Structure formats: structure tokens, C-alpha cells
CSV table of C-alpha atoms in Angstrom, one decimal:
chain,number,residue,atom,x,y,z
A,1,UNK,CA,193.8,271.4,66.9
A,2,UNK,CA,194.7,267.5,67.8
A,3,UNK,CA,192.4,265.6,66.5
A,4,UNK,CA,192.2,261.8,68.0
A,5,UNK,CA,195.7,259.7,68.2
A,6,UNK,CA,196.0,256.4,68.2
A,7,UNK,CA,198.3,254.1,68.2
A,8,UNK,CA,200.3,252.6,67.0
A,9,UNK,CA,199.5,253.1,63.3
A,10,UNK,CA,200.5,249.4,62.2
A,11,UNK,CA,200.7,246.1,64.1
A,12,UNK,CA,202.3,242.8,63.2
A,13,UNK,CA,202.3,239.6,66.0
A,14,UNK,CA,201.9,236.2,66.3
A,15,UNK,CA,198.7,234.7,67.2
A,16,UNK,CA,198.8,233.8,70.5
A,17,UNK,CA,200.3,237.3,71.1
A,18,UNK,CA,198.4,240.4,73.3
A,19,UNK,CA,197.6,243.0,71.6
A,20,UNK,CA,197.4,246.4,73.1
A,21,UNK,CA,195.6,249.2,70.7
A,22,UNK,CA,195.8,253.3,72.5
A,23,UNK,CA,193.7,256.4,71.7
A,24,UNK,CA,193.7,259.9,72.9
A,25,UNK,CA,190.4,261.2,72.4
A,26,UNK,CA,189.7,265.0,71.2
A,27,UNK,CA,190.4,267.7,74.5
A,28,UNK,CA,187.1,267.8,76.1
A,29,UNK,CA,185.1,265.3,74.2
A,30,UNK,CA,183.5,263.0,76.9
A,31,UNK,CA,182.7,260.1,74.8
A,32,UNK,CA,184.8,257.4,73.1
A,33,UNK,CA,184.5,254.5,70.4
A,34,UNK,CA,186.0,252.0,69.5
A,35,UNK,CA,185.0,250.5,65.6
A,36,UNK,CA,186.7,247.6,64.0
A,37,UNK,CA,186.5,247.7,60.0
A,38,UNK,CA,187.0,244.4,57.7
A,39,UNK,CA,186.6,244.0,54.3
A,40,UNK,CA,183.6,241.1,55.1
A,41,UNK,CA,181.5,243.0,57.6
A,42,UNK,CA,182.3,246.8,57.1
A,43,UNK,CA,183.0,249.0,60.0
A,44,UNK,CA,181.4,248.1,63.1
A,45,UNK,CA,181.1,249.9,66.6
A,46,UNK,CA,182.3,247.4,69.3
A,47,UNK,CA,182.3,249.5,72.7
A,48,UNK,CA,182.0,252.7,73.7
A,49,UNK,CA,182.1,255.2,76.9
A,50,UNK,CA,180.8,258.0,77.9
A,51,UNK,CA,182.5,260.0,80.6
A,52,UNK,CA,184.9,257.5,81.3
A,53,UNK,CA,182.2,254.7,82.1
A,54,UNK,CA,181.3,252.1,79.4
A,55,UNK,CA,177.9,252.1,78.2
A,56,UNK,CA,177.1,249.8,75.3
A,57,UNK,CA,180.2,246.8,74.7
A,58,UNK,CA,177.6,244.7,72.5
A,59,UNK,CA,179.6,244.5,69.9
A,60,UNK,CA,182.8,243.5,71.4
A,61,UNK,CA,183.3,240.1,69.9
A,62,UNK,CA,184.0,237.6,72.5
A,63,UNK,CA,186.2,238.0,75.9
A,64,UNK,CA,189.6,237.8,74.8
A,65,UNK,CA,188.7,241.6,73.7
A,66,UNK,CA,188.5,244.3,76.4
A,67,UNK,CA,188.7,247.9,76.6
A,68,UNK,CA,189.4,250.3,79.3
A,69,UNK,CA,189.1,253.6,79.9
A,70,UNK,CA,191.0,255.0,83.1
A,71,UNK,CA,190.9,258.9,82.3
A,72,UNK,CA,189.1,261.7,80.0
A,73,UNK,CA,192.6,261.2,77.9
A,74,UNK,CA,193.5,257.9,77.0
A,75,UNK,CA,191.9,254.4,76.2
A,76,UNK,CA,193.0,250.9,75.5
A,77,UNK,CA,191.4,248.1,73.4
A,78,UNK,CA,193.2,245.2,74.4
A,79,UNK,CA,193.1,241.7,72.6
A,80,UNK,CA,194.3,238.6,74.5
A,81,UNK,CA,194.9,236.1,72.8
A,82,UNK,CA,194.6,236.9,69.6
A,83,UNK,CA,194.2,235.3,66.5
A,84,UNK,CA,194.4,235.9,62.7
A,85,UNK,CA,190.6,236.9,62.2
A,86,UNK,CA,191.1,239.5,64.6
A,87,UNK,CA,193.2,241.2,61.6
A,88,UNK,CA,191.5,244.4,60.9
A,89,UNK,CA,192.2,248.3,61.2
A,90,UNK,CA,190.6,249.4,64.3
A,91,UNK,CA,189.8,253.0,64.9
A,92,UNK,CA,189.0,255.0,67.3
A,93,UNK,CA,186.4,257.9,67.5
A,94,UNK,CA,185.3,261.0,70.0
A,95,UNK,CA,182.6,263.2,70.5
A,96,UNK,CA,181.5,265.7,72.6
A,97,UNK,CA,177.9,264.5,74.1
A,98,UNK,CA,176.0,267.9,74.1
A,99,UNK,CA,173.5,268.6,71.0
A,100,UNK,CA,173.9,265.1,68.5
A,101,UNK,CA,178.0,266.6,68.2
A,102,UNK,CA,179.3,264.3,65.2
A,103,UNK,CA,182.2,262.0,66.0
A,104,UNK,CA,185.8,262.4,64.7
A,105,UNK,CA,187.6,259.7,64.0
A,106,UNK,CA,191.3,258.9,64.5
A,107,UNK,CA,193.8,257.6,61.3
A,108,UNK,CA,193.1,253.8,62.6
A,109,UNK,CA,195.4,251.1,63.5
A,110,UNK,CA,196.2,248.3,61.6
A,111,UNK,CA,196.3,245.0,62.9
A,112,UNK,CA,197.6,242.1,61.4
A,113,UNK,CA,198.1,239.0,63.3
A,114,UNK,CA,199.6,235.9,61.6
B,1,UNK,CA,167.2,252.9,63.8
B,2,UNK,CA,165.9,253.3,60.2
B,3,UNK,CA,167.9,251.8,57.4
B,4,UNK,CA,169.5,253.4,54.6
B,5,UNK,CA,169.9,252.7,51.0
B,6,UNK,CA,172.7,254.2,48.4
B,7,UNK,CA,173.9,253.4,45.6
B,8,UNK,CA,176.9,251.4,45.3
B,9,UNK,CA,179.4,253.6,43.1
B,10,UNK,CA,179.3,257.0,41.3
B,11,UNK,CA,182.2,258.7,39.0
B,12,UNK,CA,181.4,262.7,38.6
B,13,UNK,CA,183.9,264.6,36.5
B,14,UNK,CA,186.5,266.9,38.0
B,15,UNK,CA,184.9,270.4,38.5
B,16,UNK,CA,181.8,269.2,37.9
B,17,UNK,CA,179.0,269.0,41.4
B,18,UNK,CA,178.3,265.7,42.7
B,19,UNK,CA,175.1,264.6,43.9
B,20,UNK,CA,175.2,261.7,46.0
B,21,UNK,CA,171.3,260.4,46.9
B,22,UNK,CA,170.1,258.4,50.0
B,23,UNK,CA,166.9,256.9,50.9
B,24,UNK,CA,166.2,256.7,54.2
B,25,UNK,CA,162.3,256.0,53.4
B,26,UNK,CA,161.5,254.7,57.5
B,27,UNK,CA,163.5,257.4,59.1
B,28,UNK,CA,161.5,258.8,62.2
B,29,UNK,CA,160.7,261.8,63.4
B,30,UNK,CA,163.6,262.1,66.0
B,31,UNK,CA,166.4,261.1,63.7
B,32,UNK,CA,169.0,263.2,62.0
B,33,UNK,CA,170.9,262.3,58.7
B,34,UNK,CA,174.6,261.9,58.9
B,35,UNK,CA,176.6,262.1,56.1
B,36,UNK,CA,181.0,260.7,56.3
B,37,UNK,CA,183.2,260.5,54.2
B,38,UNK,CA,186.1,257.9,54.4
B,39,UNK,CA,189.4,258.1,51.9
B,40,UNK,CA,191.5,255.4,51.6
B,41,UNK,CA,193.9,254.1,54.5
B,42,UNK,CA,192.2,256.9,56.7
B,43,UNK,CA,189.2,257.6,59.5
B,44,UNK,CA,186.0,258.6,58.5
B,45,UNK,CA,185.6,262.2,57.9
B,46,UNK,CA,182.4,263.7,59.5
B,47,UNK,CA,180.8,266.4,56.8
B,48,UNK,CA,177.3,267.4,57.5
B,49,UNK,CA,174.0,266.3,59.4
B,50,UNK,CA,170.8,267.9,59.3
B,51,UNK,CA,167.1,266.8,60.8
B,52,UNK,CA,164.6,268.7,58.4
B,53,UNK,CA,166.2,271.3,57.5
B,54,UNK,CA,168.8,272.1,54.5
B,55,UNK,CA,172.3,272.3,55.7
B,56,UNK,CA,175.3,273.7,53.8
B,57,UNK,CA,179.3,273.8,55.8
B,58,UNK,CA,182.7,274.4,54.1
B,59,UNK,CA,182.4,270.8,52.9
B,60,UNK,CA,179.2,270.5,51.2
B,61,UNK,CA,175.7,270.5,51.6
B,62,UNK,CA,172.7,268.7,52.3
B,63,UNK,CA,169.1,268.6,51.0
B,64,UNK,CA,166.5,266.5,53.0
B,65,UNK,CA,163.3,266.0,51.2
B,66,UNK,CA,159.9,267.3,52.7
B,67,UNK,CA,158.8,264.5,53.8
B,68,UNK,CA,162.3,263.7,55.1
B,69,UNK,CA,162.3,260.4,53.1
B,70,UNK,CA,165.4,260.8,51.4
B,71,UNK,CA,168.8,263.0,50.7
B,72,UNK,CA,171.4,264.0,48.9
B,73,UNK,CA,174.7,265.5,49.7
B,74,UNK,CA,176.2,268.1,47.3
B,75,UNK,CA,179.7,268.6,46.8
B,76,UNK,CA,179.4,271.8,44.7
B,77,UNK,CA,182.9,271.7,42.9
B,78,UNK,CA,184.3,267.9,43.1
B,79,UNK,CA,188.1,267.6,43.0
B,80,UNK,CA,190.2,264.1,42.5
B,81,UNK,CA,190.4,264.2,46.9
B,82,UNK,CA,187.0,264.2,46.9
B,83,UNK,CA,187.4,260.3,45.8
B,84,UNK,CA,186.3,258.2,48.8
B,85,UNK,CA,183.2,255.9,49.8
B,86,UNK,CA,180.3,258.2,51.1
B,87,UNK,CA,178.4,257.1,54.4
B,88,UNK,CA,174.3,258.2,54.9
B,89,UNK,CA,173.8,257.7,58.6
B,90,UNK,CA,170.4,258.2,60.0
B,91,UNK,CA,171.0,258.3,63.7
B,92,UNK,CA,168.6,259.0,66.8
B,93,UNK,CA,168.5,262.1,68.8
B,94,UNK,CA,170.5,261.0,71.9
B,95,UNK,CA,171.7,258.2,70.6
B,96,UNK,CA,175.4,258.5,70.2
B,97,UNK,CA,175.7,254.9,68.0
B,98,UNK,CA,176.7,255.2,64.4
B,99,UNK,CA,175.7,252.4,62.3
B,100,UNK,CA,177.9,252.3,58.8
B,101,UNK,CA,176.2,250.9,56.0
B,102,UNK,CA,178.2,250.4,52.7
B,103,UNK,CA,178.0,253.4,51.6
B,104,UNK,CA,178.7,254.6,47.6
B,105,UNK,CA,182.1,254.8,46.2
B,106,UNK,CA,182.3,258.3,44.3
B,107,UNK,CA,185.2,258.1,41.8
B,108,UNK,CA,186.5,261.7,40.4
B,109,UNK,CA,187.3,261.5,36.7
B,110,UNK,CA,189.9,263.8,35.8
């Protein structure tokens, strides 16, 4: 079975620069996270969705991050403008919603913006 | 959601079991125990959860105390990929959040 795809795997730009990150959630899981992991402040959930609809974005960091969801099969975390403390690895995770499922989590993407 | 402590690191020889402890000593009555796994330069790995109950999968198993107050994940025959930093979650029924801690580093000795 797939498990969840992101990409791409690594990502070097210029501050300044947007910064589009993809994932392609498990077939049939209907809900979709987005962490960001730094060595200072760990991994740390900063939106996720639940059939398509975002339902918690509190810990998106500030509004040059957004993140979309337009089908059951794809999501983007997009970052405009960035800047060097956005450099992390970001991942992304799914779940199906029925019965506390656990969430599976993609191989990340690594971001480094200089 | 109730807070977890582990400790830091732990090194467990090859072949050996490894016990890795939590304390989740506020943990209510409506809140499960999660238990990742994340290996260098990858995702986390889910292994196990459990509410009251002792759990055992392909992976491992877990023992939750009576009084629910604390853990331990069991890894019954520890080989060098088991080497990774170890996540105790404790995590709402309903509540799809995961909040990672720092989890404990276990280190496989050859």
C-alpha cells in the first residue's frame, strides 16, 4: 500500500522566494496534517483538515503560511515569503477519522531557505 | 491534554528487550496512550496505542498500569533499526491532535 507522498523530498531557495510543499494523503483517510519539526521546538502540528475543510490552523505561524486542501488527494502548505527561520522539515500526516485511527506520516520535506 | 514524562536517552543491547517507561500521572479517563517511533531523516512511525488495556501488535507491546498512570512499551527482541527517539502520546478520545513531546532516544548496542 502507498503510504503518504510528499514532496518534494528537499528544498533549497532564496528568502524572499514562495515555497510550495505537496502531500497525497493515505486512499481513504479523511483527515490531513501538516507538522513542522526544528531542532529548537520539536515537531509541531500547524493545521489540519478533516474531510477536506480545515479545522484547527492554530499553529500556523503567521500569514505568509497557508495551506489548502482542494480534494480527498492532495494538499499544499504554501509559504510566501519566506525566510530563513522557516528552514525546517515539514511533514505531512493522515488518518482515517473513525475509532482514535493513528496517523501515518509521510518521509517529510526538507526546507532550507537561505 | 495530560502531559508526559520520559526519559531522555536509553541504550539496550542488541537481542536484548527494551523497556521504555512513560508517566503520564494526570492522564484522564477518556485518553488513550500513543506510542511513535521516529528514525533518523524519516516520519514518525505509529506502533501501538492502548486506553486501559494491554496491547501487543507485530511491533511491540504496551503495558498501561492499573491505575493508568504510567507505561511502558516493550520491544521484545531489539535490533540496531530499532535505534530511533521514542514518542509517549496521551491523546483524547476524538481528538485527532497529536502533541510530541521529546521523547527518549533508545540507542542499540551491538
Amino acid at each position: 500500500d502507498a503510504g503518504v507522498i510528499q514532496s518534494p523530498r528537499h528544498e533549497v531557495t532564496e528568502m524572499g522566494q514562495e515555497v510550495t510543499l505537496r502531500c497525497k494523503p493515505i486512499s481513504g483517510h479523511n483527515s490531513l496534517f501538516w507538522y513542522r519539526q526544528t531542532m529548537m521546538r520539536g515537531l509541531e502540528l500547524l493545521i489540519y483538515f478533516n474531510n477536506n475543510v480545515p479545522i484547527d490552523d492554530s499553529g500556523m505561524p503567521e500569514d505568509r503560511f497557508s495551506a489548502k486542501m482542494p480534494n480527498a488527494s492532495f494538499s499544499t502548505l504554501k509559504i510566501q515569503p519566506s525566510e530563513p527561520r522557516d528552514s525546517a522539515v515539514y511533514f505531512c500526516a493522515s488518518s482515517a477519522t473513525e475509532g482514535n485511527q493513528p496517523q501515518h506520516f509521510g518521509d517529510g520535506t526538507r526546507l532550507s531557505i537561505l | 491534554d495530560a502531559k508526559t514524562t520520559q526519559p531522555p536517552s536509553m541504550d539496550c543491547a542488541e537481542g536484548r528487550a527494551a523497556n521504555l517507561p512513560c508517566n503520564h500521572s494526570t492522564i484522564s479517563g477518556n485518553e488513550y496512550v500513543y506510542w511513535y517511533r521516529q528514525i533518523h531523516s524519516q516520519g514518525p512511525q505509529y506502533i501501538i496505542h492502548g486506553l486501559k488495556n494491554n496491547e501487543t501488535n507485530e511491533m511491540a507491546s504496551l503495558i498501561i498500569t492499573e491505575d493508568r498512570k504510567s507505561s511502558t512499551l516493550i520491544l521484545p527482541h531489539a535490533t540496531l533499526r530499532d535505534t530511533a527517539v521514542y514518542y509517549c502520546i496521551v491523546r483524547p478520545r476524538g481528538n485527532e491532535k497529536l502533541t510530541f513531546g521529546t521523547g527518549t532516544r533508545l540507542t542499540i548496542i551491538p
